[in-house]
XYZ file of C-alpha atoms in Angstrom:
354
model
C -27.701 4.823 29.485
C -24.156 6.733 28.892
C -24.324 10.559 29.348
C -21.886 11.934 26.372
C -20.588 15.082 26.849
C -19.727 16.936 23.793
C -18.856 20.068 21.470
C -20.987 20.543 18.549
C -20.645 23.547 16.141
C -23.701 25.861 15.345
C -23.817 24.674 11.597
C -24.057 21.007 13.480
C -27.679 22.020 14.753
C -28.244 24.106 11.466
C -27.976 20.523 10.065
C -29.745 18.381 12.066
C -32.769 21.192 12.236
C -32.821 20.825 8.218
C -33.053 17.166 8.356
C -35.889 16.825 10.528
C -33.231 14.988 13.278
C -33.676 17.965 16.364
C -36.874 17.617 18.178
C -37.092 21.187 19.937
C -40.451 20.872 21.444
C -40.600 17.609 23.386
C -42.321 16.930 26.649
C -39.579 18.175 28.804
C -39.761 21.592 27.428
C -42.010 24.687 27.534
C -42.884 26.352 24.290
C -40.885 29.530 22.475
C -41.147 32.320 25.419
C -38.159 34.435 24.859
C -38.971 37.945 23.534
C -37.175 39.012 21.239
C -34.244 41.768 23.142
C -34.049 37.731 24.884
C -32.738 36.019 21.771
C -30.362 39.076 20.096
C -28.845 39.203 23.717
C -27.907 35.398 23.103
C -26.431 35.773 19.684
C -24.838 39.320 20.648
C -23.201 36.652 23.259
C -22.172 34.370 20.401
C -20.844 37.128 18.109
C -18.292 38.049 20.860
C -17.696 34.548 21.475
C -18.181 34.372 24.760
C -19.545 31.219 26.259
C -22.967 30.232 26.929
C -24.520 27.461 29.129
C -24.504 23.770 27.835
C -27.660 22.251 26.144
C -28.751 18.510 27.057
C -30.672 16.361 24.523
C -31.471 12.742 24.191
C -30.100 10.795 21.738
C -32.242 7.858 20.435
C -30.353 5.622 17.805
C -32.579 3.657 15.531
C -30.326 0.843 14.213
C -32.963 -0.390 11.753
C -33.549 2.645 9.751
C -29.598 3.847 10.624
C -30.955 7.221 12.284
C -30.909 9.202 15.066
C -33.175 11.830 16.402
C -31.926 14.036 19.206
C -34.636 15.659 21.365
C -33.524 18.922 23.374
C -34.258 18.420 26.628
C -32.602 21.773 28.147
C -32.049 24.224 26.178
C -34.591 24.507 23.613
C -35.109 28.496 24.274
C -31.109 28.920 23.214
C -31.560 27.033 19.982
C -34.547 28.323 18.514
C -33.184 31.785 18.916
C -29.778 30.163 17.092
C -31.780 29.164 13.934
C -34.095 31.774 13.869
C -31.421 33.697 13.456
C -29.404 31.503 11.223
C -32.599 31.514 9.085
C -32.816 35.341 8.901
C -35.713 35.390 10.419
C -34.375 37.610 13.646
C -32.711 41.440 13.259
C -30.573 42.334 15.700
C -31.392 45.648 18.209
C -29.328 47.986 20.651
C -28.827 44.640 22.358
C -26.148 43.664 19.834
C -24.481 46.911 19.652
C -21.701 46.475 17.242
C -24.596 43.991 14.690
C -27.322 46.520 15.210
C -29.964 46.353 12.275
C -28.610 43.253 10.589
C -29.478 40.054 9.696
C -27.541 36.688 9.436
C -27.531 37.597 5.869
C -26.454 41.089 7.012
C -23.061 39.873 8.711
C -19.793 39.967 7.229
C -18.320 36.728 5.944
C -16.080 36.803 9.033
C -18.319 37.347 11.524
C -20.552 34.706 9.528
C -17.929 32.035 9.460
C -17.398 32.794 13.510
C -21.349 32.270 13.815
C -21.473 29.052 11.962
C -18.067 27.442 14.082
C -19.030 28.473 17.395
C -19.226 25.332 19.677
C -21.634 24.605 21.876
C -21.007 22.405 24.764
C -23.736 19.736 25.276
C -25.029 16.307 26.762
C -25.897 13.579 24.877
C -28.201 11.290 26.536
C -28.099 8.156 24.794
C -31.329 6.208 24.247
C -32.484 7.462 28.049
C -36.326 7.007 29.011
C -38.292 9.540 29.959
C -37.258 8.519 33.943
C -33.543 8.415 33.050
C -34.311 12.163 32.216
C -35.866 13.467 35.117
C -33.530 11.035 37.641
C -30.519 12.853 35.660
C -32.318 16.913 36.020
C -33.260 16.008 39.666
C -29.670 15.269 40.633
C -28.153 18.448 38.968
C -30.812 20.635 40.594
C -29.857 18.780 44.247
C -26.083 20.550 43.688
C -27.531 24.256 42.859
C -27.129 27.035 44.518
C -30.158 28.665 45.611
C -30.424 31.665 43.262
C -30.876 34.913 44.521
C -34.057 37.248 43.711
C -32.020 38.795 41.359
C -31.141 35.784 39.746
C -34.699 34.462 40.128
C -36.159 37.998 38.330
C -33.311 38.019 35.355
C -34.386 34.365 34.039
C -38.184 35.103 34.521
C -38.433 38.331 32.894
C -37.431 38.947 29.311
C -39.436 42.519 28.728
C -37.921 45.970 28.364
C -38.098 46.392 32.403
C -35.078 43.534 32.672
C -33.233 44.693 29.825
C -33.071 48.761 31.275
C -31.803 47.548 34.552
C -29.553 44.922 33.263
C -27.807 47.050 30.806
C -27.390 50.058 33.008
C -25.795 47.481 35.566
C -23.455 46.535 32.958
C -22.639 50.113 31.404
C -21.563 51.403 35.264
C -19.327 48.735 35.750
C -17.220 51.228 37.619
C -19.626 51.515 40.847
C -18.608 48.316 40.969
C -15.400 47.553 40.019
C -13.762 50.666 41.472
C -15.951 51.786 43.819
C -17.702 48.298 45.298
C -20.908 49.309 45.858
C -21.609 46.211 45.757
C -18.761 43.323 46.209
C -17.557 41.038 42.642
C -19.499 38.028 44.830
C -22.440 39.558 44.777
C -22.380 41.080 41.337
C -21.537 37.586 40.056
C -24.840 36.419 41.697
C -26.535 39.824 40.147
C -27.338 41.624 43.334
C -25.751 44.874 41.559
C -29.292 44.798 39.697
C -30.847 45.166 42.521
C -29.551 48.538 43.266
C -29.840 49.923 39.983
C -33.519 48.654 40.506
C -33.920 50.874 43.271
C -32.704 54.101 41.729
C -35.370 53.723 38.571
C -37.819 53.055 41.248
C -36.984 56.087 43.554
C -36.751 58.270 39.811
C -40.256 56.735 38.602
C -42.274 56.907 41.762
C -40.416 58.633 44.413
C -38.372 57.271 47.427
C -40.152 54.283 49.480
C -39.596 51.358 50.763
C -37.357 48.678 49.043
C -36.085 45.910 49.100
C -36.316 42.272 47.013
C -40.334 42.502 47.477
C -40.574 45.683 46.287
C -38.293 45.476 43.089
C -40.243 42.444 42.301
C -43.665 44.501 42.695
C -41.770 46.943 39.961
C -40.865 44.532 37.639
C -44.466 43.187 38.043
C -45.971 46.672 37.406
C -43.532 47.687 35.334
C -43.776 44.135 32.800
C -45.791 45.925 30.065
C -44.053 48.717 29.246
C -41.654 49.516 25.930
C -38.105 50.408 25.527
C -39.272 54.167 25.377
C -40.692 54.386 28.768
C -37.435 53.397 30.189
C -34.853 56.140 28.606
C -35.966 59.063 30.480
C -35.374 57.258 33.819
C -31.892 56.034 32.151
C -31.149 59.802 31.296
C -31.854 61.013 34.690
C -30.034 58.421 36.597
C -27.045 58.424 34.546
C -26.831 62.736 34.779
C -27.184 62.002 38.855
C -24.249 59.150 39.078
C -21.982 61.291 37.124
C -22.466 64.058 38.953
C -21.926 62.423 42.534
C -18.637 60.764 40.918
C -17.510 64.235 39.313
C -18.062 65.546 42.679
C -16.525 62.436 45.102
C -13.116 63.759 46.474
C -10.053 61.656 46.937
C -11.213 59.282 49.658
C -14.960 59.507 49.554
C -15.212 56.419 47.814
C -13.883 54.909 51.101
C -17.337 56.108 53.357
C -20.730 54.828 54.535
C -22.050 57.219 51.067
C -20.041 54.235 48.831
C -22.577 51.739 50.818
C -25.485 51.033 48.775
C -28.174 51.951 51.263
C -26.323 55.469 52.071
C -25.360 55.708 47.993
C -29.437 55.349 46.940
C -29.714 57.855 50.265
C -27.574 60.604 48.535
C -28.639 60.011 44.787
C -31.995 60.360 45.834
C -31.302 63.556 47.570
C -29.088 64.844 44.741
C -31.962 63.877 42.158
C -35.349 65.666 44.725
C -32.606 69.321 44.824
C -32.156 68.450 40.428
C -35.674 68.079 40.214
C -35.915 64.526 38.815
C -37.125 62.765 41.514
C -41.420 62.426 42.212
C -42.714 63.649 45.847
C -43.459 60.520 48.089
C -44.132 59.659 51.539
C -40.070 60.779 51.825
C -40.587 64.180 50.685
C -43.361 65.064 53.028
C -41.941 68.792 54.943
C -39.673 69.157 52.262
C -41.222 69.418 49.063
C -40.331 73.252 48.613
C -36.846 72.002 48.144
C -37.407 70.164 44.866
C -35.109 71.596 42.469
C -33.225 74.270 44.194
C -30.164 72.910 42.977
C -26.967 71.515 45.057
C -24.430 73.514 46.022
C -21.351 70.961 46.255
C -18.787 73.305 47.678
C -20.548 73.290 50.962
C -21.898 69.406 50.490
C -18.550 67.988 50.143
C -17.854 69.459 53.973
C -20.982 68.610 54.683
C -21.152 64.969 53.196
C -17.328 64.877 54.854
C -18.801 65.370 58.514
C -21.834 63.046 57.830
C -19.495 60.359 57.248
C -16.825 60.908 60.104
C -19.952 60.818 62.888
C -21.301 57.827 60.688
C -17.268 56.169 61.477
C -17.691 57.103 64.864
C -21.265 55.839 65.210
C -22.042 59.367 67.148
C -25.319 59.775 67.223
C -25.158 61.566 70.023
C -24.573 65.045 68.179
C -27.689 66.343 67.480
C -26.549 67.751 64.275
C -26.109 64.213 62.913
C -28.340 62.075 65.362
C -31.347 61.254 62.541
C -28.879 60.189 59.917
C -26.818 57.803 62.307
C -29.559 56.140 64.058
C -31.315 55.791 60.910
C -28.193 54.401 59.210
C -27.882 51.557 61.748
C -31.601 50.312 61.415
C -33.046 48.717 58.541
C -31.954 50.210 55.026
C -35.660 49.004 53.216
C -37.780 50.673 55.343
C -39.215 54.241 54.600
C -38.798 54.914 58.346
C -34.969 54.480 57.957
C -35.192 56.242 54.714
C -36.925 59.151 55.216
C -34.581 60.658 57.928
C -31.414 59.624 55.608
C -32.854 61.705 52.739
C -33.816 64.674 54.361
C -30.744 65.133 56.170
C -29.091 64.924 53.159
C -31.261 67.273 50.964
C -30.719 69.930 53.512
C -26.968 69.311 53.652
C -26.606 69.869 49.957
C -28.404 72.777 49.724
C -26.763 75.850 50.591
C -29.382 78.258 52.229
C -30.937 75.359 55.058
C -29.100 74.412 57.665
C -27.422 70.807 57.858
């Protein structure tokens, strides 16, 4: 059974498709599950030529009749997005930025002509039985990785909730790339959503606990709702990261408050004293303070002396004692959480003492 691997242009499978030779829904594959913010994402991805994974189909060569029908045995979700949109059928949304509103039809004859010639890579599997197929998917899945949750959540969710998180991951590239946050290893492996999980969490239902079981309770919860009910969230977080970068000094990037448990720590305080962020179990003894304002000028000191005793793991100075401690225990728990906030909210606002 030889394994060919290949390049075959998007106007290849156009063909095929019209000719009745591409079997899309054989036993190997689940039925057409992408929504639709799923499938412009994909041809956004195509439009900017940028690559996308391989597809594997089997071959089978019928030297009577002279034919061939090739049966997609991995990638079937990629391809029906390809000709639905080929056919017109699919309009692309916000997720194709620079294509938004158009059609196939819509494109220019450039941007057509780059649509038609894209290749993509892909297996042929020539003439191999059903058990050649598995034996062949059971050996590539022996060499993976172990995805992360993050992973795990982006390829099982396809609904608005994926799409807000995702894209305002990808639009503040800089927390990452100048500030690391959250290291290039783990953003390659997605972990960087995770975070941004957390801060539409802590602005939708108020600081609690986190972590991977929690984010995947929100994308549970959160699974049914549109686009719309996203953007407010989006609007709030993005005033709240600009205004703690407007307001880092030369060097703060370098403290515990550029760590992402101390980072959701301080947005969360700087979103309670803005007003954006809903009581919870964290806000207990404080509520009063919710949307007093921040008074930076004194925070920066402030935020300054947090992080030297956080260097110098003092926890001995009262002034500082919760935050420490709390910063060296678990970051998920509300325990650990609670003690980081509040010391924070009070040493951002000006009239209660740090």
């Amino acid at each position: 059974m030889p394994s060919v691997p290949q390049t075959y242009t998007i106007s290849d499978f156009i063909e095929w498709n019209s000719k009745k030779q591409l079997l899309l829904a054989p036993d190997f594959q689940r039925g057409s599950v992408w929504s639709p913010s799923a499938k412009v994402f994909l041809i956004d991805t195509i439009l900017n030529d940028y690559p996308i994974p391989q597809v594997y189909f089997r071959t089978n060569i019928d030297p009577v009749s002279q034919s061939m029908l090739r049966e997609v045995v991995d990638g079937q979700q990629r391809l029906r997005a390809i000709l639905e949109f080929a056919s017109g059928k699919l309009k692309l949304t916000s997720k194709a930025p620079r294509h938004r509103g158009k059609t196939y039809q819509d494109l220019d004859v450039e941007d057509q002509e780059l649509f038609l010639s894209y290749k993509i890579p892909a297996v042929q599997l020539i003439n191999a039985s059903n058990a050649d197929v598995l034996e062949i998917f059971a050996r590539l899945n022996s060499y993976s990785v172990k995805v992360t949750p993050a992973e795990l959540r982006h390829a099982e969710y396809s609904e608005p909730v994926k799409w807000a998180i995702y894209d305002a991951t990808r639009e503040w590239h800089v927390l990452w790339d100048t500030y690391k946050l959250v290291s290039v290893r783990d953003s390659v492996r997605l972990k960087n959503t995770s975070l941004i999980a957390e801060l539409f969490m802590a602005l939708d239902d108020g600081l609690d606990d986190g972590g991977e079981h929690a984010i995947n309770k929100y994308y549970k919860t959160r699974k049914d709702e549109e686009e719309e009910y996203f953007k407010p969230l989006r609007e709030r977080m993005d005033l709240i990261i600009r205004e703690i970068l407007d307001n880092a000094e030369e060097g703060f990037k370098d403290t515990t408050f550029f760590d992402a448990p101390n980072f959701l720590a301080l947005f969360c305080a700087v979103g309670f004293l803005r007003g954006f962020l809903p009581n919870s179990r964290a806000t207990i003894e404080i509520e009063g303070l919710a949307g007093v304002g921040v008074d930076w000028q004194i925070g920066r000191v402030r935020l300054a002396e947090f992080a030297q005793a956080f260097d110098e793991q003092d926890d001995e100075v009262q002034r500082y004692a919760f935050f420490v401690a709390a910063s060296k225990s678990t970051t998920h728990r509300i325990s650990s959480r609670k003690p980081r906030f509040q010391a924070l909210v009070k040493a951002l606002h000006r009239n209660v003492a740090a």
